[in-house]
Each structure stands twice: as structure tokens, then as C-alpha cells.
Tab-separated table of C-alpha atoms and ligand atoms in Angstrom:
chain	number	residue	atom	x	y	z
A	288	MET	CA	-80.573	-69.679	-38.264
A	289	ASP	CA	-83.944	-68.196	-37.639
A	290	ARG	CA	-86.621	-70.385	-39.661
A	291	ASP	CA	-89.501	-67.996	-38.781
A	292	PHE	CA	-90.237	-66.305	-42.036
A	293	GLY	CA	-93.747	-64.593	-40.773
A	294	ARG	CA	-92.027	-61.263	-41.101
A	295	GLY	CA	-90.349	-62.108	-44.463
A	296	LEU	CA	-90.579	-58.648	-46.066
A	297	TYR	CA	-87.536	-56.330	-45.582
A	298	ILE	CA	-88.473	-52.649	-46.279
A	299	ASP	CA	-86.382	-49.704	-44.976
A	300	GLY	CA	-84.429	-52.087	-42.519
A	301	GLN	CA	-87.487	-53.508	-40.930
A	302	TRP	CA	-88.729	-57.044	-41.291
A	303	GLN	CA	-92.455	-56.959	-41.633
A	304	GLN	CA	-95.693	-58.692	-42.680
A	305	SER	CA	-97.733	-57.776	-45.871
A	306	ARG	CA	-99.997	-54.511	-45.506
A	307	SER	CA	-103.018	-56.750	-46.007
A	308	GLY	CA	-101.836	-59.465	-43.437
A	309	ARG	CA	-102.212	-62.170	-46.215
A	310	SER	CA	-99.444	-64.810	-46.374
A	311	PHE	CA	-98.733	-67.838	-48.717
A	312	PRO	CA	-97.324	-71.214	-48.449
A	313	VAL	CA	-93.588	-72.105	-49.459
A	314	THR	CA	-93.473	-75.923	-50.244
A	315	ASN	CA	-90.914	-78.633	-50.483
A	316	PRO	CA	-90.789	-79.963	-54.114
A	317	ALA	CA	-89.733	-83.458	-52.531
A	318	ASP	CA	-93.013	-84.003	-51.115
A	319	GLY	CA	-95.452	-80.914	-51.476
A	320	SER	CA	-95.419	-80.225	-47.719
A	321	VAL	CA	-95.492	-76.681	-46.617
A	322	ILE	CA	-92.220	-75.432	-45.008
A	323	ALA	CA	-93.244	-71.864	-44.381
A	324	GLU	CA	-95.777	-69.223	-44.682
A	325	ILE	CA	-94.538	-65.990	-46.092
A	326	PRO	CA	-96.105	-62.542	-46.124
A	327	ASP	CA	-97.712	-61.929	-49.538
A	328	ALA	CA	-96.745	-58.573	-50.719
A	329	GLY	CA	-97.627	-56.608	-53.907
A	330	ALA	CA	-97.849	-53.336	-55.430
A	331	GLU	CA	-98.135	-51.318	-52.203
A	332	GLU	CA	-95.121	-52.870	-50.446
A	333	THR	CA	-93.023	-52.676	-53.635
A	334	ARG	CA	-93.629	-48.887	-53.926
A	335	ALA	CA	-92.619	-48.540	-50.064
A	336	ALA	CA	-89.495	-50.453	-50.766
A	337	ILE	CA	-88.765	-48.018	-53.995
A	338	ASP	CA	-89.239	-45.044	-51.477
A	339	ALA	CA	-86.960	-46.594	-49.021
A	340	ALA	CA	-84.110	-47.568	-51.784
A	341	HIS	CA	-84.437	-43.921	-53.183
A	342	ARG	CA	-83.997	-42.163	-49.931
A	343	ALA	CA	-81.041	-44.498	-48.997
A	344	PHE	CA	-79.308	-43.971	-52.482
A	345	PRO	CA	-77.447	-40.847	-52.029
A	346	ALA	CA	-75.732	-41.704	-48.645
A	347	TRP	CA	-74.904	-45.063	-49.849
A	348	ALA	CA	-73.453	-44.081	-53.155
A	349	ALA	CA	-71.410	-41.566	-51.258
A	350	ARG	CA	-69.747	-44.200	-49.021
A	351	PRO	CA	-66.316	-44.821	-49.595
A	352	ALA	CA	-66.059	-47.923	-51.894
A	353	LEU	CA	-63.518	-49.664	-49.266
A	354	GLU	CA	-66.483	-49.507	-46.591
A	355	ARG	CA	-69.160	-50.926	-48.952
A	356	ALA	CA	-66.459	-53.668	-49.824
A	357	ARG	CA	-66.028	-54.500	-46.050
A	358	ILE	CA	-69.805	-55.124	-45.932
A	359	LEU	CA	-69.695	-57.370	-48.868
A	360	MET	CA	-66.668	-59.071	-47.468
A	361	ASP	CA	-68.495	-59.728	-44.021
A	362	TRP	CA	-71.601	-60.908	-45.974
A	363	SER	CA	-69.503	-63.603	-47.941
A	364	ARG	CA	-67.769	-64.795	-44.830
A	365	ALA	CA	-71.078	-65.074	-42.845
A	366	MET	CA	-72.569	-67.037	-45.900
A	367	GLU	CA	-69.637	-69.443	-45.622
A	368	ALA	CA	-70.197	-69.647	-41.871
A	369	HIS	CA	-73.676	-70.582	-42.165
A	370	GLN	CA	-73.079	-72.986	-45.114
A	371	ASP	CA	-74.953	-75.992	-43.670
A	372	GLU	CA	-78.131	-74.260	-42.328
A	373	LEU	CA	-78.374	-72.279	-45.706
A	374	ALA	CA	-77.740	-75.430	-47.586
A	375	ARG	CA	-80.561	-77.363	-45.675
A	376	LEU	CA	-83.152	-74.503	-46.367
A	377	MET	CA	-82.061	-74.497	-50.081
A	378	THR	CA	-82.663	-78.100	-50.376
A	379	ASP	CA	-86.077	-77.887	-48.700
A	380	GLU	CA	-87.435	-75.274	-50.797
A	381	ASN	CA	-85.595	-76.034	-54.160
A	382	GLY	CA	-85.034	-79.891	-53.822
A	383	LYS	CA	-81.345	-79.791	-55.066
A	384	PRO	CA	-79.152	-82.380	-53.411
A	385	LEU	CA	-77.567	-81.245	-50.247
A	386	ALA	CA	-74.230	-81.412	-51.691
A	387	GLU	CA	-75.070	-79.230	-54.293
A	388	SER	CA	-76.925	-76.853	-52.059
A	389	ARG	CA	-73.532	-76.607	-50.090
A	390	GLY	CA	-71.662	-75.879	-53.357
A	391	GLU	CA	-74.296	-73.130	-54.269
A	392	VAL	CA	-73.555	-71.481	-51.051
A	393	THR	CA	-70.082	-71.210	-51.679
A	394	TYR	CA	-70.915	-70.007	-55.211
A	395	ALA	CA	-72.974	-67.390	-53.873
A	396	ALA	CA	-70.361	-66.132	-51.204
A	397	GLY	CA	-67.860	-66.136	-54.129
A	398	PHE	CA	-69.970	-63.182	-55.620
A	399	ALA	CA	-70.245	-60.967	-52.422
A	400	GLN	CA	-66.341	-61.661	-52.232
A	401	TRP	CA	-65.507	-60.861	-55.794
A	402	PHE	CA	-67.457	-57.769	-56.081
A	403	GLY	CA	-66.363	-56.774	-52.618
A	404	GLU	CA	-62.821	-56.685	-54.276
A	405	GLU	CA	-64.263	-55.180	-57.397
A	406	ALA	CA	-65.633	-52.268	-55.349
A	407	ARG	CA	-62.406	-50.587	-55.161
A	408	ARG	CA	-61.677	-50.794	-58.803
A	409	VAL	CA	-64.304	-48.801	-60.347
A	410	TYR	CA	-61.755	-46.556	-62.144
A	411	GLY	CA	-62.462	-43.470	-64.151
A	412	GLU	CA	-60.311	-41.868	-66.807
A	413	ILE	CA	-58.489	-38.450	-67.884
A	414	VAL	CA	-58.730	-38.212	-71.669
A	415	PRO	CA	-56.377	-35.811	-73.356
A	416	ALA	CA	-58.448	-32.707	-74.487
A	417	ALA	CA	-58.164	-30.990	-77.874
A	418	THR	CA	-57.019	-27.727	-76.242
A	419	SER	CA	-54.756	-26.676	-73.357
A	420	LEU	CA	-57.645	-24.667	-71.682
A	421	LYS	CA	-59.833	-27.909	-71.030
A	422	ARG	CA	-59.588	-31.215	-69.106
A	423	ILE	CA	-61.733	-34.363	-69.577
A	424	TRP	CA	-62.651	-36.570	-66.829
A	425	VAL	CA	-64.602	-39.820	-67.381
A	426	LEU	CA	-66.373	-40.909	-64.266
A	427	ARG	CA	-68.319	-43.957	-63.443
A	428	GLN	CA	-71.145	-43.433	-61.052
A	429	PRO	CA	-73.905	-45.893	-59.669
A	430	VAL	CA	-76.902	-46.275	-61.993
A	431	GLY	CA	-79.465	-45.461	-59.023
A	432	VAL	CA	-82.224	-47.772	-57.513
A	433	VAL	CA	-82.037	-51.534	-59.094
A	434	GLY	CA	-84.884	-53.934	-59.149
A	435	ALA	CA	-83.320	-57.456	-59.208
A	436	ILE	CA	-85.577	-60.448	-59.886
A	437	THR	CA	-84.281	-63.674	-59.283
A	438	PRO	CA	-85.046	-67.367	-60.029
A	439	TRP	CA	-85.929	-70.284	-58.403
A	440	ASN	CA	-83.156	-72.821	-59.652
A	441	PHE	CA	-80.414	-71.026	-57.812
A	442	PRO	CA	-82.013	-69.262	-54.756
A	443	ALA	CA	-78.650	-68.017	-53.258
A	444	ALA	CA	-76.274	-67.322	-56.124
A	445	MET	CA	-78.539	-65.543	-58.540
A	446	VAL	CA	-79.273	-63.097	-55.615
A	447	THR	CA	-75.600	-62.424	-54.600
A	448	ARG	CA	-74.568	-62.273	-58.441
A	449	LYS	CA	-77.067	-59.098	-58.748
A	450	VAL	CA	-77.124	-57.606	-55.400
A	451	ALA	CA	-73.516	-57.854	-54.699
A	452	PRO	CA	-72.316	-55.979	-57.882
A	453	ALA	CA	-75.068	-53.402	-57.325
A	454	LEU	CA	-73.920	-52.789	-53.729
A	455	ALA	CA	-70.197	-52.749	-54.594
A	456	ALA	CA	-71.309	-49.954	-57.402
A	457	GLY	CA	-73.036	-47.881	-54.790
A	458	CYS	CA	-76.561	-48.757	-56.042
A	459	THR	CA	-79.577	-49.466	-53.661
A	460	VAL	CA	-81.795	-52.539	-54.336
A	461	ILE	CA	-85.245	-53.941	-54.396
A	462	LEU	CA	-84.769	-57.696	-54.456
A	463	LYS	CA	-87.700	-60.060	-55.809
A	464	PRO	CA	-86.818	-63.621	-55.350
A	465	ALA	CA	-88.954	-66.206	-56.922
A	466	GLU	CA	-92.110	-67.108	-55.055
A	467	GLN	CA	-91.243	-70.756	-55.155
A	468	THR	CA	-87.729	-70.242	-53.074
A	469	PRO	CA	-87.742	-66.988	-51.323
A	470	LEU	CA	-86.574	-68.381	-47.905
A	471	THR	CA	-82.912	-68.682	-48.833
A	472	ALA	CA	-82.954	-65.276	-50.200
A	473	ILE	CA	-84.506	-63.963	-46.998
A	474	ALA	CA	-82.124	-65.862	-44.793
A	475	ILE	CA	-78.973	-64.407	-46.869
A	476	VAL	CA	-80.302	-60.818	-46.720
A	477	ARG	CA	-80.592	-61.262	-42.907
A	478	LEU	CA	-77.004	-62.219	-42.784
A	479	LEU	CA	-76.382	-58.870	-45.040
A	480	GLU	CA	-78.233	-57.105	-42.294
A	481	GLU	CA	-76.027	-58.632	-39.670
A	482	ALA	CA	-73.158	-57.451	-41.832
A	483	GLY	CA	-74.002	-53.754	-41.409
A	484	ILE	CA	-75.984	-53.031	-44.739
A	485	PRO	CA	-77.832	-49.780	-43.809
A	486	PRO	CA	-81.645	-49.417	-43.748
A	487	GLY	CA	-83.271	-49.099	-47.333
A	488	VAL	CA	-80.122	-50.151	-49.177
A	489	VAL	CA	-81.528	-53.470	-49.865
A	490	ASN	CA	-85.160	-54.426	-49.652
A	491	VAL	CA	-86.945	-57.655	-50.038
A	492	VAL	CA	-90.424	-57.990	-51.525
A	493	VAL	CA	-91.947	-61.340	-52.309
A	494	GLY	CA	-95.396	-62.221	-53.174
A	495	GLN	CA	-97.821	-64.747	-54.982
A	496	ASP	CA	-98.433	-62.146	-57.877
A	497	PRO	CA	-95.082	-61.447	-59.197
A	498	VAL	CA	-96.913	-59.322	-62.141
A	499	ALA	CA	-97.946	-56.860	-59.259
A	500	ILE	CA	-94.636	-56.471	-58.115
A	501	GLY	CA	-92.871	-56.366	-61.356
A	502	ASP	CA	-95.180	-53.714	-62.932
A	503	ALA	CA	-94.708	-51.478	-59.516
A	504	LEU	CA	-91.003	-51.677	-60.399
A	505	LEU	CA	-91.509	-51.140	-64.142
A	506	ASP	CA	-93.547	-48.227	-63.578
A	507	ASP	CA	-91.710	-46.232	-61.346
A	508	PRO	CA	-89.124	-44.156	-63.026
A	509	ARG	CA	-87.072	-43.970	-59.857
A	510	VAL	CA	-85.946	-47.550	-60.582
A	511	ARG	CA	-83.424	-46.946	-63.056
A	512	LYS	CA	-82.299	-50.655	-63.611
A	513	ILE	CA	-83.897	-54.031	-63.876
A	514	THR	CA	-81.815	-57.059	-63.675
A	515	PHE	CA	-83.558	-60.410	-64.159
A	516	THR	CA	-82.660	-64.051	-64.522
A	517	GLY	CA	-85.646	-66.261	-65.890
A	518	SER	CA	-87.278	-67.133	-69.082
A	519	THR	CA	-86.798	-65.318	-72.545
A	520	GLU	CA	-90.610	-64.669	-72.701
A	521	VAL	CA	-90.533	-62.752	-69.499
A	522	GLY	CA	-87.324	-60.944	-70.347
A	523	LYS	CA	-88.666	-59.692	-73.271
A	524	HIS	CA	-91.705	-58.355	-71.611
A	525	LEU	CA	-89.437	-56.666	-69.023
A	526	MET	CA	-87.264	-55.164	-71.871
A	527	ARG	CA	-90.330	-53.758	-73.661
A	528	ARG	CA	-91.814	-52.581	-70.351
A	529	SER	CA	-88.491	-50.905	-69.354
A	530	ALA	CA	-88.593	-48.821	-72.523
A	531	ASP	CA	-91.264	-46.327	-71.253
A	532	THR	CA	-88.827	-44.910	-68.444
A	533	MET	CA	-85.741	-46.070	-70.401
A	534	LYS	CA	-84.342	-48.203	-67.653
A	535	ARG	CA	-81.069	-50.040	-67.940
A	536	VAL	CA	-81.844	-53.767	-68.437
A	537	SER	CA	-79.534	-56.648	-67.744
A	538	LEU	CA	-81.172	-60.129	-68.722
A	539	GLU	CA	-80.106	-63.594	-68.238
A	540	LEU	CA	-82.467	-65.703	-70.023
A	541	GLY	CA	-83.157	-69.194	-71.616
A	542	GLY	CA	-80.326	-71.587	-73.221
A	543	GLN	CA	-80.398	-74.389	-75.395
A	544	ALA	CA	-76.932	-75.499	-74.743
A	545	PRO	CA	-75.184	-77.715	-77.419
A	546	PHE	CA	-72.523	-80.146	-76.178
A	547	LEU	CA	-69.956	-81.288	-78.984
A	548	VAL	CA	-67.861	-84.313	-78.623
A	549	PHE	CA	-65.036	-85.032	-81.263
A	550	ALA	CA	-63.831	-88.270	-82.056
A	551	ASP	CA	-60.410	-87.384	-80.822
A	552	ALA	CA	-61.954	-86.312	-77.425
A	553	ASP	CA	-60.848	-88.005	-74.045
A	554	LEU	CA	-64.243	-89.829	-73.913
A	555	ASP	CA	-64.191	-90.199	-70.172
A	556	LEU	CA	-63.741	-86.720	-69.498
A	557	ALA	CA	-66.442	-85.644	-71.844
A	558	VAL	CA	-68.916	-87.999	-70.270
A	559	GLN	CA	-67.748	-86.722	-66.880
A	560	GLY	CA	-68.470	-83.187	-68.396
A	561	ALA	CA	-71.738	-84.050	-70.164
A	562	ILE	CA	-72.984	-85.408	-66.773
A	563	ALA	CA	-71.960	-82.559	-64.694
A	564	SER	CA	-73.488	-80.132	-67.314
A	565	LYS	CA	-76.680	-82.043	-67.886
A	566	PHE	CA	-77.588	-83.186	-64.452
A	567	ARG	CA	-76.553	-80.318	-62.197
A	568	ASN	CA	-79.528	-79.072	-60.431
A	569	THR	CA	-81.680	-82.034	-61.845
A	570	GLY	CA	-81.030	-80.184	-65.313
A	571	GLN	CA	-82.730	-77.178	-64.174
A	572	THR	CA	-79.888	-74.649	-65.358
A	573	CYS	CA	-79.877	-72.268	-68.039
A	574	VAL	CA	-76.554	-73.782	-68.903
A	575	SER	CA	-77.360	-77.337	-69.104
A	576	ALA	CA	-76.249	-79.342	-72.115
A	577	ASN	CA	-79.471	-79.679	-73.981
A	578	ARG	CA	-78.410	-81.307	-77.267
A	579	ILE	CA	-75.340	-83.704	-77.022
A	580	TYR	CA	-73.739	-84.044	-80.504
A	581	VAL	CA	-71.026	-86.734	-80.797
A	582	GLU	CA	-68.754	-87.289	-83.881
A	583	GLU	CA	-70.127	-90.617	-85.644
A	584	PRO	CA	-67.096	-92.984	-85.041
A	585	VAL	CA	-67.430	-92.611	-81.272
A	586	VAL	CA	-71.092	-91.843	-80.846
A	587	ASP	CA	-72.068	-95.425	-79.660
A	588	GLU	CA	-68.976	-95.726	-77.300
A	589	PHE	CA	-69.687	-92.341	-75.865
A	590	ALA	CA	-73.317	-93.264	-75.436
A	591	HIS	CA	-72.650	-96.659	-73.808
A	592	ARG	CA	-70.099	-95.036	-71.388
A	593	MET	CA	-72.714	-92.229	-70.557
A	594	ALA	CA	-75.561	-94.723	-69.970
A	595	GLN	CA	-73.388	-96.929	-67.744
A	596	ARG	CA	-72.531	-94.030	-65.418
A	597	VAL	CA	-76.072	-92.280	-65.615
A	598	LYS	CA	-77.637	-95.658	-64.595
A	599	GLU	CA	-75.672	-95.451	-61.197
A	600	MET	CA	-76.957	-91.966	-60.189
A	601	ARG	CA	-79.553	-92.126	-57.573
A	602	VAL	CA	-82.838	-90.023	-57.817
A	603	GLY	CA	-84.744	-89.002	-54.726
A	604	ARG	CA	-85.195	-86.388	-51.880
A	605	GLY	CA	-82.117	-84.063	-51.953
A	606	THR	CA	-81.737	-84.768	-48.137
A	607	GLU	CA	-81.121	-88.545	-48.503
A	608	PRO	CA	-77.564	-89.677	-48.463
A	609	GLY	CA	-76.421	-90.733	-52.063
A	610	VAL	CA	-79.005	-88.975	-54.236
A	611	VAL	CA	-77.455	-86.881	-56.721
A	612	VAL	CA	-80.682	-85.896	-58.727
A	613	GLY	CA	-83.531	-84.274	-56.644
A	614	PRO	CA	-87.190	-83.525	-57.424
A	615	LEU	CA	-88.259	-81.376	-60.178
A	616	ILE	CA	-89.439	-78.038	-59.058
A	617	ASP	CA	-93.131	-78.308	-59.566
A	618	ARG	CA	-95.957	-80.177	-61.787
A	619	GLN	CA	-95.208	-77.626	-64.557
A	620	GLY	CA	-91.477	-78.691	-64.894
A	621	TYR	CA	-92.600	-82.212	-64.756
A	622	GLU	CA	-95.192	-81.977	-67.554
A	623	LYS	CA	-92.483	-80.373	-69.764
A	624	VAL	CA	-90.070	-83.171	-69.050
A	625	LYS	CA	-92.626	-85.866	-69.803
A	626	LEU	CA	-93.717	-84.269	-73.008
A	627	HIS	CA	-89.958	-84.016	-74.270
A	628	LEU	CA	-89.438	-87.638	-73.367
A	629	GLU	CA	-92.809	-88.964	-74.833
A	630	ASP	CA	-92.467	-86.980	-78.024
A	631	ALA	CA	-88.833	-88.307	-78.654
A	632	VAL	CA	-89.659	-92.017	-78.161
A	633	ARG	CA	-92.840	-91.631	-80.100
A	634	GLN	CA	-90.686	-90.202	-83.002
A	635	GLY	CA	-88.208	-93.194	-82.762
A	636	ALA	CA	-85.618	-92.229	-80.075
A	637	SER	CA	-84.494	-95.046	-77.907
A	638	VAL	CA	-83.955	-94.975	-73.971
A	639	ALA	CA	-80.422	-96.125	-73.140
A	640	THR	CA	-81.102	-95.562	-69.394
A	641	GLY	CA	-83.748	-94.137	-67.149
A	642	GLY	CA	-87.099	-92.862	-68.862
A	643	ARG	CA	-89.305	-92.895	-66.099
A	644	VAL	CA	-90.990	-89.547	-65.067
A	645	TYR	CA	-93.516	-90.053	-62.027
A	646	GLU	CA	-95.032	-88.540	-59.208
A	647	SER	CA	-94.053	-90.076	-55.613
A	648	GLY	CA	-95.312	-88.899	-52.235
A	649	GLY	CA	-96.473	-85.458	-53.429
A	650	GLY	CA	-93.235	-84.662	-55.376
A	651	PHE	CA	-92.440	-84.758	-59.174
A	652	TYR	CA	-89.367	-86.869	-60.166
A	653	ALA	CA	-87.483	-87.778	-63.374
A	654	GLU	CA	-84.945	-90.427	-63.816
A	655	PRO	CA	-81.646	-89.493	-65.167
A	656	THR	CA	-82.075	-90.286	-68.789
A	657	VAL	CA	-79.997	-90.957	-71.976
A	658	LEU	CA	-81.703	-90.855	-75.131
A	659	VAL	CA	-79.923	-92.045	-78.422
A	660	GLY	CA	-81.151	-91.987	-82.056
A	661	VAL	CA	-82.640	-88.472	-81.556
A	662	GLU	CA	-83.249	-86.004	-84.544
A	663	GLU	CA	-83.482	-82.406	-84.643
A	664	ARG	CA	-87.118	-82.448	-85.409
A	665	MET	CA	-87.876	-83.872	-82.029
A	666	VAL	CA	-89.023	-81.235	-79.188
A	667	VAL	CA	-86.067	-82.433	-76.912
A	668	MET	CA	-83.613	-81.060	-79.377
A	669	ARG	CA	-85.597	-77.734	-80.115
A	670	GLU	CA	-86.724	-76.457	-76.778
A	671	GLU	CA	-84.841	-76.363	-73.322
A	672	THR	CA	-86.042	-79.381	-71.438
A	673	PHE	CA	-84.806	-78.149	-67.833
A	674	GLY	CA	-84.837	-81.546	-66.750
A	675	PRO	CA	-82.481	-84.729	-66.598
A	676	VAL	CA	-82.928	-85.799	-70.170
A	677	ALA	CA	-79.561	-86.129	-72.369
A	678	PRO	CA	-80.456	-86.772	-75.755
A	679	ILE	CA	-77.420	-87.926	-78.219
A	680	SER	CA	-77.210	-87.485	-81.822
A	681	SER	CA	-74.153	-88.063	-84.254
A	682	PHE	CA	-72.577	-85.668	-86.834
A	683	LYS	CA	-70.245	-86.258	-89.545
A	684	THR	CA	-68.130	-83.206	-89.817
A	685	GLU	CA	-66.896	-79.987	-87.682
A	686	ALA	CA	-68.885	-77.725	-90.134
A	687	GLU	CA	-72.061	-79.905	-89.478
A	688	ALA	CA	-71.573	-79.763	-85.866
A	689	LEU	CA	-71.124	-76.069	-85.563
A	690	GLU	CA	-73.891	-75.512	-87.990
A	691	ARG	CA	-76.344	-77.412	-85.985
A	692	ALA	CA	-75.056	-76.165	-82.575
A	693	ASN	CA	-75.702	-72.661	-83.758
A	694	ALA	CA	-79.236	-73.360	-85.352
A	695	THR	CA	-81.211	-71.760	-82.432
A	696	PRO	CA	-82.195	-68.162	-81.346
A	697	TYR	CA	-80.543	-68.739	-78.129
A	698	GLY	CA	-76.659	-68.265	-77.485
A	699	LEU	CA	-76.109	-68.773	-73.550
A	700	ALA	CA	-73.754	-71.592	-73.256
A	701	ALA	CA	-72.087	-74.364	-75.349
A	702	TYR	CA	-69.435	-77.037	-74.748
A	703	ALA	CA	-67.024	-78.723	-76.924
A	704	TYR	CA	-64.456	-81.464	-76.208
A	705	THR	CA	-61.536	-82.334	-78.399
A	706	ARG	CA	-57.731	-82.740	-77.803
A	707	ASP	CA	-57.063	-81.026	-81.123
A	708	LEU	CA	-55.951	-77.504	-79.982
A	709	ALA	CA	-56.592	-75.683	-83.488
A	710	ARG	CA	-59.978	-77.325	-83.700
A	711	GLY	CA	-60.711	-76.239	-80.007
A	712	VAL	CA	-59.813	-72.555	-81.049
A	713	ARG	CA	-62.068	-72.769	-84.209
A	714	VAL	CA	-64.903	-74.217	-82.673
A	715	ALA	CA	-64.701	-72.071	-79.471
A	716	GLU	CA	-64.485	-69.085	-81.804
A	717	GLY	CA	-67.348	-70.272	-84.007
A	718	LEU	CA	-69.857	-71.033	-81.433
A	719	GLU	CA	-72.450	-68.080	-81.121
A	720	TYR	CA	-72.529	-68.328	-77.417
A	721	GLY	CA	-71.752	-66.206	-74.557
A	722	ILE	CA	-70.156	-69.034	-72.671
A	723	VAL	CA	-67.944	-71.872	-73.908
A	724	GLY	CA	-66.955	-74.678	-71.914
A	725	LEU	CA	-63.876	-76.122	-73.780
A	726	ASN	CA	-63.140	-79.506	-72.367
A	727	ASP	CA	-65.134	-78.108	-69.475
A	728	GLY	CA	-68.471	-79.084	-68.334
A	729	MET	CA	-68.924	-76.574	-65.529
A	730	PRO	CA	-67.508	-73.168	-66.801
A	731	SER	CA	-69.596	-70.982	-64.239
A	732	THR	CA	-67.428	-68.986	-61.628
A	733	PRO	CA	-67.613	-65.386	-60.154
A	734	GLN	CA	-64.524	-64.403	-61.963
A	735	ALA	CA	-65.823	-64.779	-65.249
A	736	PRO	CA	-68.551	-62.589	-67.395
A	737	PHE	CA	-71.777	-64.949	-67.422
A	738	GLY	CA	-74.261	-64.036	-70.212
A	739	GLY	CA	-75.937	-64.822	-73.811
A	740	PHE	CA	-75.827	-63.680	-77.212
A	741	LYS	CA	-79.031	-63.664	-79.253
A	742	GLU	CA	-82.318	-64.277	-77.225
A	743	SER	CA	-80.534	-65.600	-74.100
A	744	GLY	CA	-79.966	-61.970	-73.048
A	745	GLN	CA	-78.191	-58.858	-72.557
A	746	GLY	CA	-75.315	-57.844	-70.498
A	747	ARG	CA	-72.914	-59.773	-68.446
A	748	GLU	CA	-72.988	-60.868	-64.586
A	749	GLY	CA	-70.095	-61.852	-62.733
A	750	GLY	CA	-66.324	-61.170	-63.630
A	751	ARG	CA	-64.788	-57.436	-64.029
A	752	GLN	CA	-67.859	-56.914	-66.585
A	753	GLY	CA	-70.375	-57.670	-64.095
A	754	MET	CA	-69.866	-54.236	-62.378
A	755	ASP	CA	-70.462	-52.317	-65.678
A	756	ALA	CA	-74.177	-53.174	-65.448
A	757	PHE	CA	-74.533	-50.958	-62.483
A	758	LEU	CA	-72.619	-48.077	-63.443
A	759	GLU	CA	-73.264	-45.238	-65.521
A	760	ILE	CA	-70.569	-43.195	-67.551
A	761	LYS	CA	-70.285	-39.297	-66.947
A	762	PHE	CA	-67.791	-37.169	-68.795
A	763	VAL	CA	-66.973	-33.801	-67.103
A	764	SER	CA	-65.233	-31.228	-69.564
A	765	VAL	CA	-63.358	-28.949	-67.359
A	766	GLY	CA	-62.842	-25.295	-68.698
A	767	LEU	CA	-59.570	-23.665	-67.229
A	768	GLY	CA	-60.364	-20.296	-68.555
B	807	SIN	C1	-78.705	-70.337	-64.299
B	807	SIN	O1	-78.908	-71.423	-64.815
B	807	SIN	O2	-79.324	-69.418	-64.317
B	807	SIN	C2	-77.346	-70.092	-63.732
B	807	SIN	C3	-76.287	-71.207	-63.882
B	807	SIN	C4	-74.879	-70.835	-63.454
B	807	SIN	O3	-74.637	-69.952	-62.954
B	807	SIN	O4	-74.071	-71.791	-63.637
């Protein structure tokens, strides 16, 4: 795989430098070393990308769905074929352990495959008309040019989760990957080019100033849709700004996931699920268990078993064998984790295992940590930590558990562990969240609609519903005479 990213902008089928000739460094979070210099694009390059996407749209939208599907399927196979190289690149720029990066490549390829399959199922409807002299057709058509803004925590999968359905629907795309992790995105778009994507259908613009790129996308009425994964704060800004040109928006925003464990649960399974959910990607996922609530009679046993398992988890560089918790993405992430931990301990929580947050060799690390005796007033229970800290609190009744789980403006993912089927149904239905893992700590999959209630976002990605975000509905009333 080509590791030269000097011509990392992709506009109208051409890999190019920025117009200013400026570039910026991409660093390895494990040690702060520079791994690549990439072109620093801004408004001018973004406008050129919009021009290209706008020109390419009619021909791409008119291509038979099966042809679009073939390109997506080839793209999916190419990602799988390059799994090791892509995983290495991802670990270098994001820090996640290699095994997780490999898993993410499969996850990313899964979206290209799933939406390649879905491309052929963009059905319309014929609706009975009120008179025999009319027919009513309902058509679903691509929304148009899409601005896709993706985050650093899943440098491949969040790209394919947005770009694949957009392409399947017949839309063209300007992709703006996170400035911390653009290399994986560039690498997978190179594979998409090899799979035969026509010039202008997908464009990549990346720069140190995300606001300049974002504003160019938001200001241009030809961009008909913004799809974004990131913070709730930025999501709200994008939504407000999209109102001016009435763009469609899909937003995957912050979470504050509760993880409920009832006394009748299989405790080992619950511990395994909590670890999978909490420590995946060093706790830097929107669906990470942020608050663990355990029913009083089993809270000590659960905390003990979890601490025993967590104690054995190795933290370090993602490329080192045996490491399961990598570095935090940057100083800002580190400061947040440190603040959450220090606040909790100051207010009376105890560290059952872990607790060290440190700088080492130019990288920022946090030990996988289990906290007990936490209270709702602590920052760690009120805000998304985005780090490997698992706070455990106890509850007395199902009603209390649900009330505390739902007492947040967020509503992305929640988890519940119980062997009681009726309780499982009640709790799954009562949780005000878009995703519920019932005895499952890792619910994410390309086949299912991912997205949040309340301030966690708008719309769904993945699943059959993931296509809807990129389609407009039109009805045609046909008069027969
Ligand atoms: C995210 O954290 O933004 C995505 C996590 C997932 O797809 O499971």
C-alpha cells in the first residue's frame, strides 16, 4: 500500500496537493512522532470538490444500481484483501491495538458489502389513486451532493458507514475525514478508485482548519446533505447552519451509555460485556459503557470480578503484542480522563484497579480503571469520559435503574444484563436509547440501524434504514385523460 500521502487530496479523480502548497503533520498518538505530511486544504479546495461532485452527480445517479453495487462489492473485497496494511496504518494514526484495527477493517468492509447489497433494493411504490383516471407512483431518488464529516475514533468504519450508502443511493460525496486520522480514509478511497469509482463521485478534502472546510460545505446550496459523526456541540452547529439552505442532516453524536446489571444476570457474561463495551478503542467510542449500575446484592461481586479481569489488561502501544488498551488520542483526551478520575476520587470514589493517567515517551495513556462507590454528582457519571474508566454504582429496584439510566440528555446506546426475559423486554422498551444491548456488550453491526434518541443525534446509519438518509421521496401523479 502506497504510504506517500503528499498528494492526499482527491478532487475530480485527481490526487493532488493543496492550492497553497501547505501541508500539516499527522502524528502517532503512541509517541507523538510524525508519520506523514498531508496537504492542508481549505475553502478553495472544498469548493472545487463540490464543483466536481455536482458535475458527477447526474451520471452517477443514472447508473444502474447493479453497477454501483459492483463497485461497492469490489471495494469491500479490496479492504479485506488489504486488511493488515490498513490495520497497521490505522494503529499508527489512531493508536488502537492492532487486533482492534483489523476488526475495524472488517467492520468497514461490511458496510460497503451491506450497502452494495442494499443498492438493488431501493424500491418505489404504486399507490391506488382516488380515480380510475390517475395513477400514483412513489419514487425514491438520491438526495444529491453529500458532505460527509467523519471522526478520528473509527477512521475506516465511519467513512464506509456514510460513503457506502450515499454511493449505493446514487449520491456523490465530499468526504472530510478527521484531521487526526486522515490516512486510513485516504488509503481506502485509493482502493475505491481502483474498484472503478468515476472521477468526481467521491472527493477527499482534509485540512487543519475543519471550520473552513465545514463552512464551505454548509454555505453551498448544491450540497444537499450533511452527514456527521462527532460531538453534540458540533452537531448542533451543523444543524443550525444547515437550516439556511435546508440541507438534510444525519448526526451521530455523543453518548452517555448506562450499563445495567440485574442480580439474576450471568455475572461473568455481564463482566465480559462491560469490558468489551467499556474498553473497546481505549473507551473512545460513543457507545462505550459510561455508567455501570449493578443491583445491590451483586454489586461487590460484580466489581470484584471486573477488577480481577481488568487488572490483567495491558496498556501500551497498539503495535505491541498483548496490548489491549492503546494510547488516548491526544492531550485533550488525556486531560478529560484525568479530570474525571480526580474528581471522582476527590468526592469519595475508590479505585478498585488502575487509576494511573500518564504521559510516556510523547504519548498519553490511561490505565484501564474500575471505580467503586461512585455517586451521580461526580463528573464521571454525568459526562462522557471517552477513556478507559469504568465507574460502578449500585441500585435497588428496576424502576430506579431505569430512571437513573434515562436521566440524561443523551440517548445513543444502553445495555442491560438479566436472565429474566420479561424484565429484559420491559427494560429494553423502557430505555430511551436508539441502541440497546440486551445481554450484549457489542451490538454494532452493518445490518442494524445505528443512531440516537434525544441529543445523541438524528437519523440512522447502517441497516436497511441507513439508505433512507440519502434518498428523497417523490410522488408522481399520472393523469390518464
Ligand atoms: C462511534 O463511536 O462513533 C461508533 C461506534 C460503533 O460503530 O460501534
